[in-house]
GROMACS .gro file of C-alpha atoms in nm:
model
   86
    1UNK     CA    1   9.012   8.210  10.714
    2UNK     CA    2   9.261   8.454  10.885
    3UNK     CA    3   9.361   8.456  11.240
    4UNK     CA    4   9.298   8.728  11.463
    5UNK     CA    5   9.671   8.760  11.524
    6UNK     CA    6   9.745   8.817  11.143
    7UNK     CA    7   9.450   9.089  11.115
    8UNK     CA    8   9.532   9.226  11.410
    9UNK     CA    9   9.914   9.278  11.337
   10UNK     CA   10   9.768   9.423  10.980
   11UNK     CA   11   9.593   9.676  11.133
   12UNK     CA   12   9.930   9.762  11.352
   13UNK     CA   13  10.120   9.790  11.051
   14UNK     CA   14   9.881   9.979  10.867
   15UNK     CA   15   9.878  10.222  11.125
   16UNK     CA   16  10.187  10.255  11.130
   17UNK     CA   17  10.217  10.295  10.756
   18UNK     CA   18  10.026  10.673  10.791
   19UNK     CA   19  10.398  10.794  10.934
   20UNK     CA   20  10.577  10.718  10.631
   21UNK     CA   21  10.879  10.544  10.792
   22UNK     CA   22  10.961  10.231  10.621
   23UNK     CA   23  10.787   9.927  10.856
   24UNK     CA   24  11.057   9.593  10.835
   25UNK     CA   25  10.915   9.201  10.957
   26UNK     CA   26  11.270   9.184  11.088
   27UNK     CA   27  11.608   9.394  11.156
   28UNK     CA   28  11.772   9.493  10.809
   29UNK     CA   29  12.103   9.460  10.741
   30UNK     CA   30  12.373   9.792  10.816
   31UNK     CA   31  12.299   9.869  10.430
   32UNK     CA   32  11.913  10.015  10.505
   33UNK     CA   33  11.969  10.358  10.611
   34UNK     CA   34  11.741  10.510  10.934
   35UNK     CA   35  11.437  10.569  10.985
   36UNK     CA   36  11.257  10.254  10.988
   37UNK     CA   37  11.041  10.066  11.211
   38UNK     CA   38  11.057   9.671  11.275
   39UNK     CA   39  10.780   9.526  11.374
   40UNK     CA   40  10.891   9.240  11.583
   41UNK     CA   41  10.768   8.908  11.790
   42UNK     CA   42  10.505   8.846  11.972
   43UNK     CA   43  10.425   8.644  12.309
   44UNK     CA   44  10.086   8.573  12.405
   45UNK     CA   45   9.984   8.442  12.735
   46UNK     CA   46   9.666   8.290  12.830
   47UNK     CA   47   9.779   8.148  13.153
   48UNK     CA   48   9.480   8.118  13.365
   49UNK     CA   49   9.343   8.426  13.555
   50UNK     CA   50   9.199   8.435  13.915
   51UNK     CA   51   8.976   8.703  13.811
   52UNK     CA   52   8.865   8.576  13.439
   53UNK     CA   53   8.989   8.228  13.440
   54UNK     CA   54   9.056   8.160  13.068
   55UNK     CA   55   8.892   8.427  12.885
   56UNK     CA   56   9.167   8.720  12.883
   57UNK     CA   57   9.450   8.662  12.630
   58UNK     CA   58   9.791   8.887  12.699
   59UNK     CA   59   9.947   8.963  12.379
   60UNK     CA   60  10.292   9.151  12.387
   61UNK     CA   61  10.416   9.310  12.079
   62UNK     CA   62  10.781   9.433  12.013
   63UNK     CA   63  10.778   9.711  11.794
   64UNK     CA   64  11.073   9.958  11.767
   65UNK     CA   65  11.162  10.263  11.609
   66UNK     CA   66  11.529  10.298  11.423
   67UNK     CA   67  11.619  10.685  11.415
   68UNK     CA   68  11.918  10.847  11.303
   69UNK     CA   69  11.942  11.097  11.552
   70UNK     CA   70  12.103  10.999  11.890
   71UNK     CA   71  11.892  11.183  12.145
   72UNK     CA   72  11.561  11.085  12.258
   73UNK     CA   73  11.478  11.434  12.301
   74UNK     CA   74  11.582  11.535  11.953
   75UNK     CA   75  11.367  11.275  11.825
   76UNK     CA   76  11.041  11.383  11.991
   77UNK     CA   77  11.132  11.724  11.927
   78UNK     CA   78  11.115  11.632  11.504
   79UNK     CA   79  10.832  11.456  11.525
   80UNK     CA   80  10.683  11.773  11.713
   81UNK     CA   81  10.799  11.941  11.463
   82UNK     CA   82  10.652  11.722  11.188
   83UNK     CA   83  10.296  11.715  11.367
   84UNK     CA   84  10.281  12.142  11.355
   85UNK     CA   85  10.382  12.140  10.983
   86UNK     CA   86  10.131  11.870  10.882
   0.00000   0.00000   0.00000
């Protein structure tokens, strides 16, 4: 049996696989050049809610992008870029 946290983070990281940037479990070492993504921790919180009680289950999910170029702006401009020519 597989827990829904395992197929869910599959389906993330297949997702994610469709951009072709390597996807990393944790940070790499300096060697591993840019672009890659790390998909990282997650918290999950099931405190109890006053609207649902204990039904609703808050997952948060770090993932993050590692790009060589140094502007944010740059970087959306690419992938623009990448979207057109695809």
């Amino acid at each position: 049996m597989t827990s829904p946290m395992t197929l869910l983070l599959n389906r993330i990281r297949d997702n994610l696989k469709t951009s072709d940037i390597p996807i990393k479990s944790k940070l790499p070492d300096a060697s591993i050049p840019e672009p890659f993504i790390v998909i990282g921790s997650h918290f999950d919180d099931d405190a109890p809610s006053g609207k649902n009680g204990y039904e609703v289950l808050t997952t948060d999910l770090q993932i993050d992008l590692f790009y060589s170029i140094d502007s944010r702006t740059a970087l959306e401009d690419e992938n623009l870029q990448r979207e057109i020519t695809n």
